[in-house]
Amino acid sequence: PKDNVLLPKGYKVFVNRTGLVYKGKSNGKIGVEIYLLEFDRDLPYPRFFTKESTRDGIWLGNVLYKLVKAKKNTLRLKVLEIRKTG
């Protein structure tokens, strides 16, 4: 799957069995909350990363993404791989 995913800031978007919420950019870091629907759909796991740290992709849940663009109010990711779980 080579799909683009657009995350508006503050909204939960579902990809595979994972919910993602873009929290914005601060001090050069990009913030995303991950919700693992198989375990606890209401518990966020915060992740912070830089654009440079994602050159080889970034795993958010069981999905590998490429960072396309991080703006103030939107984050665009490209799905590179989805790992099967359980």
Coordinates of N, CA and C in Angstrom, one line a residue:
P1 N 0.8 -1.2 0.0 CA 0.0 0.0 0.0 C 0.9 1.2 0.0
K2 N 0.6 2.1 -0.9 CA 1.4 3.4 -1.0 C 0.4 4.5 -0.9
D3 N -0.3 4.6 0.2 CA -1.3 5.6 0.4 C -0.8 6.8 1.2
N4 N -1.2 8.0 0.8 CA -1.0 9.2 1.6 C -2.0 9.3 2.7
V5 N -1.6 9.8 3.8 CA -2.5 10.0 5.0 C -2.3 11.5 5.4
L6 N -3.4 12.2 5.5 CA -3.4 13.6 5.9 C -4.0 13.6 7.3
L7 N -3.2 14.2 8.3 CA -3.6 14.3 9.7 C -3.8 15.8 10.0
P8 N -5.1 16.2 10.1 CA -5.3 17.6 10.5 C -5.0 17.7 12.0
K9 N -4.4 18.8 12.5 CA -4.1 18.9 13.9 C -5.3 18.7 14.8
G10 N -5.1 17.8 15.8 CA -6.1 17.7 16.8 C -7.2 16.7 16.5
Y11 N -7.2 16.1 15.3 CA -8.3 15.1 14.9 C -7.7 13.7 14.8
K12 N -8.5 12.7 15.3 CA -8.0 11.3 15.3 C -8.3 10.7 13.9
V13 N -7.3 10.2 13.3 CA -7.4 9.5 12.0 C -7.0 8.1 12.1
F14 N -7.8 7.2 11.6 CA -7.5 5.8 11.7 C -6.9 5.2 10.5
V15 N -5.8 4.5 10.7 CA -5.1 3.7 9.7 C -4.8 2.3 10.2
N16 N -5.3 1.4 9.5 CA -5.2 0.0 9.9 C -5.9 -0.2 11.3
R17 N -5.2 -0.6 12.3 CA -5.7 -0.7 13.6 C -5.1 0.3 14.6
T18 N -4.8 1.5 14.0 CA -4.1 2.5 14.8 C -4.8 3.8 14.6
G19 N -5.0 4.6 15.7 CA -5.5 5.9 15.6 C -4.4 6.9 15.8
L20 N -4.3 7.9 15.0 CA -3.2 8.9 15.0 C -3.8 10.3 15.2
V21 N -3.2 11.1 16.1 CA -3.6 12.5 16.3 C -2.4 13.3 16.2
Y22 N -2.4 14.2 15.2 CA -1.2 15.2 15.0 C -1.4 16.3 16.1
K23 N -0.3 16.5 16.9 CA -0.3 17.5 17.9 C 0.4 18.8 17.6
G24 N 1.1 18.8 16.4 CA 1.7 20.0 15.9 C 3.3 19.9 16.1
K25 N 3.9 21.0 15.8 CA 5.4 21.1 15.8 C 5.8 22.1 16.9
S26 N 6.9 21.7 17.6 CA 7.4 22.6 18.7 C 8.9 22.3 18.8
N27 N 9.7 23.4 18.8 CA 11.1 23.3 18.9 C 11.7 22.3 18.0
G28 N 11.2 22.2 16.7 CA 11.8 21.3 15.7 C 11.3 19.9 15.8
K29 N 10.4 19.6 16.8 CA 9.9 18.2 16.9 C 8.5 18.2 16.5
I30 N 8.1 17.0 15.9 CA 6.8 16.8 15.5 C 6.1 15.8 16.5
G31 N 4.9 16.2 16.9 CA 4.2 15.4 18.0 C 3.0 14.7 17.4
V32 N 2.9 13.4 17.7 CA 1.8 12.5 17.3 C 1.4 11.7 18.5
E33 N 0.1 11.5 18.7 CA -0.4 10.6 19.7 C -0.9 9.4 18.9
I34 N -0.5 8.2 19.4 CA -0.8 6.9 18.8 C -1.8 6.2 19.7
Y35 N -2.9 5.7 19.1 CA -3.9 4.9 19.9 C -3.9 3.5 19.3
L36 N -3.5 2.5 20.0 CA -3.5 1.1 19.6 C -4.8 0.5 19.9
L37 N -5.6 0.4 18.9 CA -7.0 0.0 19.0 C -7.2 -1.5 19.5
E38 N -6.2 -2.3 19.3 CA -6.3 -3.7 19.8 C -6.1 -3.8 21.3
F39 N -5.5 -2.8 21.9 CA -5.2 -2.8 23.3 C -6.1 -1.9 24.1
D40 N -6.0 -0.6 23.9 CA -6.8 0.4 24.7 C -7.0 1.6 23.8
R41 N -8.2 1.6 23.2 CA -8.5 2.7 22.2 C -8.5 4.1 22.8
D42 N -8.5 4.2 24.1 CA -8.6 5.5 24.8 C -7.3 6.0 25.4
L43 N -6.2 5.2 25.3 CA -5.0 5.5 25.9 C -4.0 6.0 24.8
P44 N -3.6 7.3 24.8 CA -2.6 7.7 23.8 C -1.2 7.4 24.2
Y45 N -0.4 7.1 23.2 CA 1.0 6.9 23.4 C 1.7 8.1 22.6
P46 N 2.2 9.1 23.3 CA 2.8 10.2 22.6 C 4.2 9.8 22.0
R47 N 4.4 10.3 20.8 CA 5.7 10.2 20.1 C 6.1 11.5 19.6
F48 N 7.4 11.8 19.7 CA 8.0 13.0 19.2 C 9.2 12.7 18.4
F49 N 9.3 13.3 17.2 CA 10.4 13.0 16.3 C 10.7 14.2 15.5
T50 N 11.9 14.2 14.9 CA 12.3 15.3 14.0 C 12.3 14.8 12.6
K51 N 12.2 15.7 11.6 CA 12.2 15.3 10.2 C 13.4 14.5 9.9
E52 N 14.6 14.9 10.4 CA 15.8 14.2 10.1 C 15.8 12.7 10.6
S53 N 15.1 12.5 11.7 CA 15.1 11.1 12.3 C 14.2 10.2 11.6
T54 N 13.5 10.7 10.6 CA 12.5 9.8 9.9 C 13.0 9.5 8.5
R55 N 14.2 9.8 8.1 CA 14.7 9.5 6.7 C 14.4 8.1 6.3
D56 N 14.6 7.1 7.1 CA 14.3 5.7 6.8 C 12.9 5.3 7.1
G57 N 12.1 6.2 7.5 CA 10.7 6.0 7.8 C 10.5 6.0 9.3
I58 N 9.3 6.0 9.8 CA 9.0 5.9 11.2 C 7.8 5.0 11.4
W59 N 7.9 4.1 12.4 CA 6.9 3.2 12.8 C 5.9 3.9 13.7
L60 N 4.7 4.0 13.4 CA 3.6 4.4 14.3 C 2.6 3.3 14.4
G61 N 2.6 2.6 15.5 CA 1.8 1.4 15.6 C 2.5 0.3 14.7
N62 N 1.7 -0.4 13.9 CA 2.2 -1.4 13.0 C 2.3 -0.9 11.6
V63 N 2.4 0.4 11.4 CA 2.5 1.0 10.0 C 3.8 1.8 9.9
L64 N 4.5 1.5 8.9 CA 5.8 2.3 8.6 C 5.4 3.4 7.6
Y65 N 5.7 4.6 8.0 CA 5.4 5.8 7.2 C 6.7 6.6 6.8
K66 N 6.5 7.3 5.7 CA 7.5 8.3 5.3 C 6.9 9.6 5.6
L67 N 7.7 10.5 6.2 CA 7.2 11.9 6.4 C 7.2 12.6 5.1
V68 N 6.1 13.1 4.7 CA 6.0 13.9 3.4 C 6.2 15.4 3.7
K69 N 5.3 15.9 4.7 CA 5.4 17.3 5.0 C 4.7 17.5 6.4
A70 N 5.3 18.3 7.2 CA 4.7 18.7 8.5 C 4.6 20.2 8.5
K71 N 3.3 20.6 8.5 CA 3.0 22.1 8.6 C 2.4 22.4 10.0
K72 N 2.1 23.6 10.2 CA 1.5 24.0 11.5 C 0.3 23.3 11.8
N73 N -0.6 23.1 10.9 CA -1.9 22.5 11.1 C -2.2 21.2 10.5
T74 N -1.2 20.6 9.7 CA -1.4 19.4 9.1 C -0.1 18.6 9.0
L75 N -0.2 17.3 9.0 CA 0.9 16.4 8.8 C 0.5 15.4 7.7
R76 N 1.4 15.3 6.7 CA 1.2 14.4 5.6 C 2.2 13.3 5.7
L77 N 1.7 12.0 5.7 CA 2.5 10.8 5.7 C 2.2 9.9 4.6
K78 N 3.2 9.1 4.2 CA 3.0 8.1 3.1 C 3.2 6.7 3.7
V79 N 2.2 5.9 3.5 CA 2.3 4.5 4.0 C 3.3 3.7 3.2
L80 N 4.3 3.2 3.9 CA 5.3 2.4 3.2 C 5.1 0.9 3.4
E81 N 4.6 0.5 4.6 CA 4.5 -0.9 4.9 C 3.5 -1.1 6.1
I82 N 2.7 -2.1 6.0 CA 1.8 -2.5 7.2 C 2.2 -3.9 7.6
R83 N 2.6 -4.0 8.9 CA 2.9 -5.3 9.5 C 1.6 -5.9 10.0
K84 N 1.5 -7.2 9.8 CA 0.4 -7.9 10.4 C 0.7 -8.2 11.8
T85 N -0.4 -8.1 12.7 CA -0.2 -8.3 14.1 C -1.1 -9.5 14.5
G86 N -0.7 -10.2 15.6 CA -1.5 -11.2 16.1 C -1.9 -12.2 15.1

